[in-house]
Structure formats: structure tokens, C-alpha cells
Coordinates of C-alpha atoms in Angstrom, one line a residue:
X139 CA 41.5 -20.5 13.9
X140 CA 40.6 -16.7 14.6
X141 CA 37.3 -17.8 14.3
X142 CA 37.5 -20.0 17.4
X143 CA 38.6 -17.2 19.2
X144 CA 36.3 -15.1 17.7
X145 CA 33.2 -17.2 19.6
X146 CA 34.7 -18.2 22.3
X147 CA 34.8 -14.8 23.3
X148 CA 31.2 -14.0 21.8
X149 CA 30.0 -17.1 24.0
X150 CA 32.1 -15.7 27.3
X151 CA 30.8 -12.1 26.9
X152 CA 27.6 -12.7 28.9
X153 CA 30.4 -13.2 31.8
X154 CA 30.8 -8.9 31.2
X155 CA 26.9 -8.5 30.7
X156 CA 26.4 -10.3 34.0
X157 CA 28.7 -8.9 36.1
X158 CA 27.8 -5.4 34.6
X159 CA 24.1 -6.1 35.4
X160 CA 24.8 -7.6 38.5
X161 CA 26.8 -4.2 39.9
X162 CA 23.8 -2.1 38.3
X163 CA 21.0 -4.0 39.5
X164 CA 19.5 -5.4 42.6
X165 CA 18.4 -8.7 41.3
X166 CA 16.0 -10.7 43.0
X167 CA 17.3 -14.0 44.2
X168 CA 14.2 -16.0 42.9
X169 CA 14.7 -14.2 39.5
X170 CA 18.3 -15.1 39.6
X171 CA 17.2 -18.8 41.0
X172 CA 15.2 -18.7 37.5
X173 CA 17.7 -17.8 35.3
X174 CA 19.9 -20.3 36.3
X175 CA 17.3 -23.0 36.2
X176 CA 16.8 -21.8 32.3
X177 CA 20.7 -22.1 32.2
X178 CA 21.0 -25.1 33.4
X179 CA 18.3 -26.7 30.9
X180 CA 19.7 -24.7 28.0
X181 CA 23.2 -26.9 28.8
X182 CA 21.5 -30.4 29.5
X183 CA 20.1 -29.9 26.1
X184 CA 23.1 -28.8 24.8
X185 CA 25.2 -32.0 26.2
X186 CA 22.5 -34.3 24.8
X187 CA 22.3 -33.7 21.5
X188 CA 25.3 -31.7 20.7
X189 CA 27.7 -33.2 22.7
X190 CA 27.3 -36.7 23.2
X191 CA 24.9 -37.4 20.1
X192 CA 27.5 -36.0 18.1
X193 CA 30.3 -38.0 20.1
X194 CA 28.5 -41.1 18.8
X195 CA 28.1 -40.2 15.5
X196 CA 31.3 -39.2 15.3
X197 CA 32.9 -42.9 17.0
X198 CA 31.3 -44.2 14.7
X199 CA 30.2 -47.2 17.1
X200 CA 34.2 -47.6 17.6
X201 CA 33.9 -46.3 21.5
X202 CA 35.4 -43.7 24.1
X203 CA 31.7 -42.5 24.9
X204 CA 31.6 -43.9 28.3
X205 CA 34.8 -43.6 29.1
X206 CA 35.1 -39.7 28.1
X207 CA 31.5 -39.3 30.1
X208 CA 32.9 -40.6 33.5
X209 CA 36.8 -39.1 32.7
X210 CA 35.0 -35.5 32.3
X211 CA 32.8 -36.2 35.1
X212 CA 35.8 -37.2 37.8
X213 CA 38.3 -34.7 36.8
X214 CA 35.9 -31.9 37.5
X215 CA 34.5 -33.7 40.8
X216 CA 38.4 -34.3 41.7
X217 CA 38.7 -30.5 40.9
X218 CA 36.0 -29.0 42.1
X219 CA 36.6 -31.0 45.6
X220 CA 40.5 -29.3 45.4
X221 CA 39.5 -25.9 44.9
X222 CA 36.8 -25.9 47.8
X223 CA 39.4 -26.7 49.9
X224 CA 40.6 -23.2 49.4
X225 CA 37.7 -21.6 49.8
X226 CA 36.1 -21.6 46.3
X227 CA 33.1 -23.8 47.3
X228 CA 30.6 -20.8 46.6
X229 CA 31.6 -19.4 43.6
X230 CA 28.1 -19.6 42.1
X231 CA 26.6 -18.3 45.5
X232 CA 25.2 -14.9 45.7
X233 CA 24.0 -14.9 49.4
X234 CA 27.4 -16.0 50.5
X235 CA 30.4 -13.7 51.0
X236 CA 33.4 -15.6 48.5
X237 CA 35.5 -16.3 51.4
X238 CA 38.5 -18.1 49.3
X239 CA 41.3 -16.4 47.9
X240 CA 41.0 -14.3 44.5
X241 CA 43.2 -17.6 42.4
X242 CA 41.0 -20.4 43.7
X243 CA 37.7 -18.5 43.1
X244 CA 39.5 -17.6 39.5
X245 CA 40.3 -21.2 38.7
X246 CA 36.9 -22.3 40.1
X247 CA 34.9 -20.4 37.4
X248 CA 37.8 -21.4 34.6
X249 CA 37.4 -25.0 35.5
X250 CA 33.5 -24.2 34.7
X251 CA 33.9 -22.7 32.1
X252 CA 36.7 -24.2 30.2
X253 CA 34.9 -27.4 29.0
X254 CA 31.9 -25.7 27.4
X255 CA 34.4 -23.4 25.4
X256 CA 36.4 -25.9 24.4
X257 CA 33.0 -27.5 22.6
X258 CA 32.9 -24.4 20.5
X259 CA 36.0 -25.1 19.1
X260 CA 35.1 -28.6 18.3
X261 CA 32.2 -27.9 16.9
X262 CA 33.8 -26.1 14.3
X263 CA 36.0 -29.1 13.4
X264 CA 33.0 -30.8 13.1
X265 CA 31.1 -29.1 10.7
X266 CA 32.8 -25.6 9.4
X267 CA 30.5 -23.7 11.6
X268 CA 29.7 -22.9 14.8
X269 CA 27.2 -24.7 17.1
X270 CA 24.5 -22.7 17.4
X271 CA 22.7 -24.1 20.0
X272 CA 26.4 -24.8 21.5
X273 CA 27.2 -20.9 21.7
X274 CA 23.8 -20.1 22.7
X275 CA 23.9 -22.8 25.7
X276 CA 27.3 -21.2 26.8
X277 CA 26.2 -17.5 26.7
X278 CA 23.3 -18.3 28.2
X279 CA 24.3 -20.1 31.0
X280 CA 27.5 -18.1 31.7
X281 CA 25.1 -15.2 32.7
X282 CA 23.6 -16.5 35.8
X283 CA 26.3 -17.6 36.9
X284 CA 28.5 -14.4 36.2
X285 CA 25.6 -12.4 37.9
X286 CA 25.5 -14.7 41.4
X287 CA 29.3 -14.8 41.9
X288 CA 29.6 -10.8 41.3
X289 CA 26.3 -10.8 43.8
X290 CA 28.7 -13.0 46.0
X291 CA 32.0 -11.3 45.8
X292 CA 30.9 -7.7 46.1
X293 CA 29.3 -8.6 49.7
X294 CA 33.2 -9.9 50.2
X295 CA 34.2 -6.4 49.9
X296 CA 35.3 -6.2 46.2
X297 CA 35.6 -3.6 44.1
X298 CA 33.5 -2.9 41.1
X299 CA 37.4 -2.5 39.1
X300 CA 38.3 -6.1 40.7
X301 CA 34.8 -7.8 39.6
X302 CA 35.1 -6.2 36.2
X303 CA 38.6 -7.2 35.7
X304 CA 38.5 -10.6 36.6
X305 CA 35.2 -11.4 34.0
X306 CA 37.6 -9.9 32.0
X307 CA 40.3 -12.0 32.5
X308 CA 37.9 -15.5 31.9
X309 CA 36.0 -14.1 28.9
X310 CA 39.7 -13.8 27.6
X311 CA 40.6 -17.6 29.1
X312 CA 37.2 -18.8 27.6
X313 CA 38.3 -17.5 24.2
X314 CA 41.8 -19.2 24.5
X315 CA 40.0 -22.3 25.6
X316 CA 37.8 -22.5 22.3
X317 CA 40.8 -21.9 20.4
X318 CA 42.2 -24.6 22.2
X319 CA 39.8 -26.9 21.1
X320 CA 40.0 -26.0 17.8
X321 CA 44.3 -26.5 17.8
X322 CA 44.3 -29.4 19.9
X323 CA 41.9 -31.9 18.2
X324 CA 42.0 -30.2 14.7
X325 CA 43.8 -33.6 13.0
X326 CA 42.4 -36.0 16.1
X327 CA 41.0 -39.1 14.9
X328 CA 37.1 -39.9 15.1
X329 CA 37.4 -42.2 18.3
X330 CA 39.7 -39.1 20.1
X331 CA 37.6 -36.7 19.2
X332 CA 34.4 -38.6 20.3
X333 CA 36.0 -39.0 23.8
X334 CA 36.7 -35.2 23.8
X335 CA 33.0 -34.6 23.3
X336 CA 32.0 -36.7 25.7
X337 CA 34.8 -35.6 28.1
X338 CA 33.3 -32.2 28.1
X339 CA 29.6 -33.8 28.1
X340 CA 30.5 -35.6 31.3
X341 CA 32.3 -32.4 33.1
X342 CA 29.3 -30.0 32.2
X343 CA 26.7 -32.6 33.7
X344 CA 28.6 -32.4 37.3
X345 CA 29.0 -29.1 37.3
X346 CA 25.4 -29.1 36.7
X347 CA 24.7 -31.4 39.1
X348 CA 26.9 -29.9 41.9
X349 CA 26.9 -26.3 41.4
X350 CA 24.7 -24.5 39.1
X351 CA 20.9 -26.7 39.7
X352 CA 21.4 -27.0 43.9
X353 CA 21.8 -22.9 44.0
X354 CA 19.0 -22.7 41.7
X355 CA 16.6 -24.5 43.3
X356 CA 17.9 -22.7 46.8
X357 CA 16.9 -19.5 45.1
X358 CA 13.5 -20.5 43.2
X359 CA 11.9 -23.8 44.7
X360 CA 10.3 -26.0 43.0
X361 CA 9.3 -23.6 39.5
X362 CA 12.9 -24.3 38.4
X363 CA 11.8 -27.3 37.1
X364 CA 9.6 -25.6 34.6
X365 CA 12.0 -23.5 34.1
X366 CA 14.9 -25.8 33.3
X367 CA 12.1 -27.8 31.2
X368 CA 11.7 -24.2 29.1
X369 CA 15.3 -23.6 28.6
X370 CA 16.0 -27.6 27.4
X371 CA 13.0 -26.6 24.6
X372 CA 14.6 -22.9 23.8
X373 CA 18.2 -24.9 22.8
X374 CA 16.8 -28.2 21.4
X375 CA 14.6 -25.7 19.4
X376 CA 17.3 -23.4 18.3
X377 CA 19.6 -26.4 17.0
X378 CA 16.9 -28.6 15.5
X379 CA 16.2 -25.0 13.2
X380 CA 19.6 -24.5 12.7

């Protein structure tokens, strides 16, 4: 259990790093654009084989993998369409000023965030350990992102204490959410937790889709698709090792 905890907050820490870097640093946009594009391939790989391969092996052919694909994929796409209402549209956008009000941009990065920590908790139902590749995809691609939205919010007139403190606050929720996962679903039969896993496969693919790839390829062009290519080899590499 503390060990859910324990990685959820390893895996939300880059949330810290890329805020911190983000106040430090003058980051160029197409760097940034890069980054993300590496992010976002790290978390396609991540959903493909440790996510929804896992989901089948785990239904055991019994079913919920299509239905917990298009349930995660709807309630984020209902929630994300919610939140923009109140002004957390640009979240991920560093060349906007964050125009929404400090709870809806909050709950706009927890509702990205929460379903990729909740996969670390699962992953340690499933086999005693941590995902590697799972942690990896989350710290990876929580960086970009944490490094755009500081870039966003500090044109908004935030304070450096008021950045800090709210990566704080969703490092801590990411944690919680990976313990979550591991409380929630730790005596769930195969077919539940296969729709879990698929759930969270579906949610991170429209986030994906809707968020984190459009404001990459805004920032870099056309090179993100090597480098989303790159980061889908990095994490297919890292889990096939481990």
C-alpha cells in the first residue's frame, strides 16, 4: 500500500522538476514542442502494451476491453469539454495566458493526470512490482506538460510560490490517486480490473489526442513525429528489458 504511494509520487515528481525548470529557464518553444512529442510517444507505448495488452491478458477473453476503451475515452472528453467552459482549455499552453480560474486549471491537470497514476497502482496488483515502463511513461510525460502550463500561468501573473504550490498539491493528488488504484481494485475480479486498464488506456489516448500532441506539433512542426516515434521505442524498450 505505502508502496503505491511511494511511486505515485516518484512518477508525479517531474510535475516539481518541470515547474522548477520552467521558472529557471527560458525554454524554447520548439524544444518544449519536442519534449512533449517524446512524451506523448513514451504514453502511446505505454497504453499499448502495458495497458490494454495487459487488460486482455488479464480478461482472459471474458471482455470489458472495448467498453473500458470508449468509457475512459468519454468521461475525459465529457470532462475536459466541462472544465474549458471555465476557462481551463489551455492548461498545456505555454504561449497562452491561463485565463480560467485557479480550481478549474487545478482539476484540469488532475483529470490528466489521475488516470496514468492510477495505472501504477494497478500495476502493482498485477505483478508485485511496479511498471517500469508505466512509471517511466508518467514521469516522463508529466514533465512537458508541467513546464508548458508553469510557462502559461506565469505570463497570467502568478507567482513563482503559487506555481510551486499548486505542482505541489497534484504530485500529492497523483500519489493518492496511485494509492487509489491499488485500494480500490486490490480484490477486483479479472474482468473489472481489465475494464479498469482499459478505462485508463482509453482516457490517456484522448488526452493525447486533444491536448498534449496538437500543442506539440504547434510548437515543433512536423519533427514531432520522429520524435514521438523515438519516445514509443525508449518505453517499449525499457519494458521489453524489464
Amino acid at each position: 500500500m505505502i508502496e503505491a504511494l511511494f511511486w505515485g509520487l516518484i512518477a508525479g515528481s517531474s510535475l516539481l522538476v518541470g515547474g522548477a525548470l520552467a521558472l529557471a529557464l527560458r525554454i524554447p518553444t520548439r524544444v518544449l514542442g519536442l519534449v512533449m512529442a517524446f512524451g506523448a510517444g513514451v504514453l502511446i507505448s505505454a497504453v499499448a502494451y502495458e495497458l490494454v495488452e495487459e487488460a486482455v491478458n488479464t480478461s482472459g477473453g471474458q471482455g470489458g476491453l472495448a467498453a473500458g476503451l470508449f468509457a475512459g475515452a468519454i468521461v475525459f472528453a465529457i470532462g475536459d469539454e466541462i472544465l474549458e467552459r471555465y476557462g481551463a482549455a489551455d492548461r498545456k499552453r505555454s504561449q497562452r495566458e491561463q485565463a480560467g480560474s485557479p480550481l478549474a486549471l487545478v482539476l484540469g491537470i488532475v483529470l490528466d493526470g489521475v488516470p496514468e497514476a492510477m495505472v501504477i497502482g494497478l500495476s502493482l496488483l498485477e505483478g508485485g512490482a511496479v511498471g517500469v515502463a508505466v512509471l517511466v511513461a508518467v514521469f516522463l510525460a508529466n514533465l512537458p506538460e508541467a513546464i508548458a502550463a508553469t510557462t502559461g500561468l506565469t505570463r497570467s501573473g502568478w507567482k513563482r510560490g503559487q506555481v510551486m504550490s499548486l505542482w505541489i498539491a497534484v504530485t500529492v493528488v497523483t500519489g493518492l490517486a496511485s494509492l487509489a488504484g491499488y485500494i480500490l481494485f486490490e480484490d477486483a475480479s479479472p474482468q473489472l480490473l481489465a475494464f479498469v486498464l482499459a478505462f485508463a488506456g482509453g482516457a490517456i489516448l484522448t488526452m493525447l489526442a486533444e491536448t498534449m500532441m496538437p500543442e506539440a506539433f504547434e510548437h515543433a512542426g512536423r519533427s514531432v513525429g520522429l520524435a514521438t516515434t523515438l519516445g514509443f521505442a525508449v518505453s517499449f524498450a525499457i519494458g521489453y528489458v524489464a
